[in-house]
Amino acid sequence: MLYAIRGEDVPDSLDRRIAARPAHLARLTELQGNGRLILAGPFPAIDSTDPGPAGFSGSLIVAEFESLQAAQAWAEADPYVAAGVYASVTVNPFRKVLPA
């Protein structure tokens, strides 16, 4: 089943985010290599694809996991969690409708 993982950044998270990004991306690349990643990306803090020093307000990952518990465990082990980038992380079952 698919799950949506949403991380909400702490204020002024940009430096922590930059430092933890390689490890964060490595985990996403592994999901992608296993054919389980649907999409992933950050929410710019301002209306720009490159927010510069404004940074990001959070991230969204939609991926396939065996269960809600597996998705939650994967999310809790994210390097952004360990680095203190995220103030909170939510995981919800997700049903993709479009594009088909």
Coordinates of N, CA and C in Angstrom, one line a residue:
M1 N 0.8 -1.2 0.0 CA 0.0 0.0 0.0 C 0.9 1.2 0.0
L2 N 0.3 2.3 -0.5 CA 1.1 3.6 -0.5 C 0.8 4.3 0.8
Y3 N 1.8 5.1 1.2 CA 1.7 5.9 2.4 C 2.3 7.3 2.1
A4 N 1.7 8.4 2.6 CA 2.2 9.7 2.5 C 2.9 10.1 3.8
I5 N 4.1 10.5 3.7 CA 4.9 10.9 4.8 C 5.2 12.4 4.7
R6 N 4.7 13.1 5.7 CA 4.9 14.6 5.6 C 5.7 15.0 6.9
G7 N 6.8 15.6 6.6 CA 7.6 16.2 7.7 C 7.5 17.7 7.7
E8 N 7.3 18.2 8.9 CA 7.2 19.7 9.1 C 8.5 20.2 9.7
D9 N 9.1 21.1 9.0 CA 10.4 21.6 9.5 C 10.3 22.5 10.8
V10 N 11.4 22.4 11.6 CA 11.5 23.4 12.7 C 11.9 24.7 12.1
P11 N 11.7 25.8 12.8 CA 12.2 27.1 12.2 C 13.7 27.1 12.0
D12 N 14.1 27.8 11.0 CA 15.5 27.9 10.6 C 16.2 26.6 10.5
S13 N 15.6 25.7 9.7 CA 16.1 24.3 9.6 C 17.1 24.2 8.4
L14 N 17.4 25.2 7.7 CA 18.1 25.1 6.4 C 19.5 24.5 6.6
D15 N 20.3 25.0 7.6 CA 21.7 24.4 7.8 C 21.6 22.9 8.2
R16 N 20.7 22.5 9.0 CA 20.6 21.1 9.4 C 20.1 20.3 8.2
R17 N 19.2 20.8 7.4 CA 18.7 20.2 6.2 C 19.8 19.9 5.3
I18 N 20.6 20.9 5.0 CA 21.8 20.8 4.1 C 22.7 19.7 4.6
A19 N 23.1 19.7 5.8 CA 24.0 18.7 6.4 C 23.5 17.3 6.3
A20 N 22.2 17.1 6.5 CA 21.6 15.7 6.5 C 21.2 15.3 5.1
R21 N 21.2 16.2 4.2 CA 20.6 15.9 2.8 C 21.2 14.7 2.1
P22 N 22.5 14.5 2.1 CA 23.0 13.3 1.4 C 22.5 12.0 1.9
A23 N 22.4 11.9 3.3 CA 21.9 10.6 3.9 C 20.4 10.5 3.6
H24 N 19.7 11.6 3.7 CA 18.3 11.6 3.4 C 18.0 11.1 1.9
L25 N 18.8 11.7 1.0 CA 18.6 11.3 -0.4 C 19.0 9.9 -0.7
A26 N 20.0 9.4 0.0 CA 20.4 8.0 -0.2 C 19.3 7.0 0.2
R27 N 18.6 7.3 1.2 CA 17.4 6.4 1.6 C 16.3 6.5 0.5
L28 N 16.1 7.7 0.0 CA 15.1 7.9 -1.0 C 15.5 7.2 -2.3
T29 N 16.8 7.2 -2.6 CA 17.3 6.6 -3.8 C 17.2 5.1 -3.7
E30 N 17.3 4.5 -2.5 CA 17.1 3.1 -2.3 C 15.7 2.7 -2.5
L31 N 14.7 3.5 -2.0 CA 13.3 3.3 -2.3 C 13.0 3.3 -3.8
Q32 N 13.6 4.3 -4.4 CA 13.4 4.4 -5.9 C 14.0 3.2 -6.6
G33 N 15.1 2.8 -6.2 CA 15.8 1.6 -6.9 C 14.9 0.3 -6.7
N34 N 14.2 0.3 -5.6 CA 13.3 -0.9 -5.3 C 11.9 -0.7 -6.0
G35 N 11.7 0.4 -6.7 CA 10.5 0.6 -7.4 C 9.3 1.0 -6.4
R36 N 9.7 1.5 -5.2 CA 8.7 1.8 -4.2 C 8.4 3.3 -4.0
L37 N 9.2 4.2 -4.6 CA 9.0 5.6 -4.5 C 8.1 6.2 -5.6
I38 N 7.1 6.9 -5.2 CA 6.2 7.5 -6.1 C 6.6 8.9 -6.4
L39 N 6.9 9.7 -5.3 CA 7.4 11.0 -5.4 C 8.0 11.5 -4.1
A40 N 8.8 12.5 -4.1 CA 9.4 13.0 -2.9 C 9.9 14.4 -3.2
G41 N 9.8 15.3 -2.3 CA 10.3 16.6 -2.5 C 10.0 17.5 -1.3
P42 N 10.7 18.7 -1.2 CA 10.4 19.7 -0.2 C 9.4 20.7 -0.5
F43 N 8.9 21.4 0.5 CA 8.0 22.5 0.3 C 8.8 23.8 0.5
P44 N 9.1 24.6 -0.5 CA 9.8 25.8 -0.3 C 9.0 26.7 0.6
A45 N 9.8 27.4 1.5 CA 9.1 28.3 2.4 C 8.5 29.6 1.8
I46 N 9.0 29.9 0.6 CA 8.4 31.0 -0.2 C 8.0 30.5 -1.6
D47 N 7.3 31.3 -2.3 CA 6.8 30.9 -3.6 C 7.9 31.0 -4.6
S48 N 8.8 30.0 -4.6 CA 10.0 29.9 -5.5 C 10.5 28.5 -5.5
T49 N 10.9 28.0 -6.7 CA 11.5 26.7 -6.7 C 12.9 26.7 -6.0
D50 N 13.6 27.8 -5.9 CA 14.8 28.0 -5.2 C 14.7 29.0 -4.2
P51 N 14.3 28.7 -2.9 CA 13.9 29.6 -1.9 C 15.2 30.3 -1.3
G52 N 16.4 29.8 -1.6 CA 17.6 30.4 -1.1 C 17.5 30.3 0.5
P53 N 18.0 31.4 1.1 CA 18.0 31.4 2.6 C 16.7 31.2 3.3
A54 N 15.6 31.4 2.6 CA 14.3 31.2 3.2 C 14.1 29.7 3.6
G55 N 14.7 28.9 2.8 CA 14.7 27.4 3.1 C 13.4 26.8 2.8
F56 N 13.1 25.8 3.6 CA 11.9 24.9 3.3 C 11.1 24.8 4.6
S57 N 9.8 24.5 4.4 CA 8.9 24.4 5.5 C 8.6 22.9 5.8
G58 N 9.0 22.0 4.9 CA 8.7 20.6 5.2 C 9.0 19.8 3.9
S59 N 8.6 18.5 4.0 CA 8.8 17.6 2.8 C 7.6 16.7 2.7
L60 N 7.4 16.1 1.5 CA 6.4 15.1 1.3 C 7.1 13.9 0.5
I61 N 6.8 12.7 1.0 CA 7.2 11.5 0.4 C 6.0 10.6 0.2
V62 N 5.8 10.1 -0.9 CA 4.8 9.1 -1.2 C 5.5 7.8 -1.7
A63 N 5.3 6.7 -0.9 CA 6.0 5.5 -1.2 C 5.3 4.3 -0.8
E64 N 5.6 3.1 -1.3 CA 5.0 1.9 -1.0 C 5.7 1.2 0.2
F65 N 4.9 0.8 1.2 CA 5.4 0.0 2.3 C 4.5 -1.2 2.6
E66 N 5.0 -2.1 3.3 CA 4.2 -3.3 3.7 C 3.0 -3.0 4.6
S67 N 3.2 -2.0 5.4 CA 2.2 -1.7 6.4 C 2.4 -0.2 6.9
L68 N 1.4 0.3 7.6 CA 1.5 1.6 8.3 C 2.7 1.6 9.2
Q69 N 2.8 0.5 10.0 CA 3.9 0.4 11.0 C 5.3 0.5 10.3
A70 N 5.4 -0.2 9.1 CA 6.7 -0.2 8.4 C 6.9 1.2 7.9
A71 N 5.9 1.9 7.4 CA 6.1 3.3 6.9 C 6.5 4.2 8.0
Q72 N 5.9 4.0 9.2 CA 6.2 4.9 10.3 C 7.6 4.6 10.8
A73 N 8.0 3.4 10.8 CA 9.4 3.0 11.3 C 10.4 3.6 10.3
W74 N 10.1 3.5 9.0 CA 11.0 4.1 8.0 C 11.1 5.6 8.2
A75 N 10.0 6.3 8.4 CA 9.9 7.7 8.6 C 10.7 8.2 9.8
E76 N 10.5 7.4 10.9 CA 11.2 7.8 12.2 C 12.7 7.6 12.1
A77 N 13.2 6.8 11.1 CA 14.6 6.6 11.0 C 15.2 7.5 10.0
D78 N 14.5 8.5 9.4 CA 15.0 9.4 8.5 C 16.1 10.3 9.1
P79 N 17.2 10.5 8.3 CA 18.2 11.4 8.8 C 17.8 12.8 9.2
Y80 N 16.7 13.3 8.5 CA 16.2 14.6 8.9 C 15.6 14.6 10.3
V81 N 15.0 13.5 10.7 CA 14.5 13.4 12.1 C 15.7 13.4 13.0
A82 N 16.7 12.6 12.8 CA 17.9 12.5 13.7 C 18.6 13.9 13.7
A83 N 18.6 14.6 12.6 CA 19.3 15.9 12.6 C 18.5 17.1 13.2
G84 N 17.3 16.8 13.6 CA 16.4 17.8 14.1 C 15.8 18.8 13.1
V85 N 15.8 18.3 11.8 CA 15.2 19.2 10.8 C 13.7 19.2 10.9
Y86 N 13.0 18.1 11.3 CA 11.6 18.0 11.4 C 11.1 18.2 12.8
A87 N 10.1 19.1 13.0 CA 9.5 19.2 14.2 C 8.5 18.1 14.5
S88 N 7.9 17.7 13.3 CA 6.9 16.6 13.4 C 6.9 15.8 12.1
V89 N 6.5 14.6 12.2 CA 6.3 13.7 11.0 C 5.0 13.0 11.1
T90 N 4.2 13.0 10.0 CA 2.9 12.3 10.0 C 3.0 11.3 8.9
V91 N 2.4 10.2 9.1 CA 2.3 9.1 8.1 C 0.8 8.7 7.9
N92 N 0.4 8.7 6.7 CA -1.0 8.4 6.4 C -1.1 7.4 5.2
P93 N -2.0 6.4 5.3 CA -2.3 5.7 4.1 C -2.7 6.6 2.9
F94 N -2.3 6.3 1.7 CA -2.6 7.1 0.6 C -3.1 6.3 -0.6
R95 N -4.1 6.7 -1.2 CA -4.7 6.0 -2.3 C -4.5 6.9 -3.6
K96 N -3.7 6.5 -4.5 CA -3.4 7.2 -5.7 C -4.6 7.0 -6.7
V97 N -5.1 8.1 -7.2 CA -6.2 8.0 -8.2 C -5.7 8.4 -9.6
L98 N -5.1 9.6 -9.6 CA -4.6 10.1 -10.9 C -3.2 10.6 -10.7
P99 N -2.4 10.6 -11.8 CA -2.7 9.9 -13.0 C -2.7 8.4 -12.9
A100 N -3.6 7.8 -13.7 CA -3.8 6.4 -13.7 C -2.6 5.6 -14.2

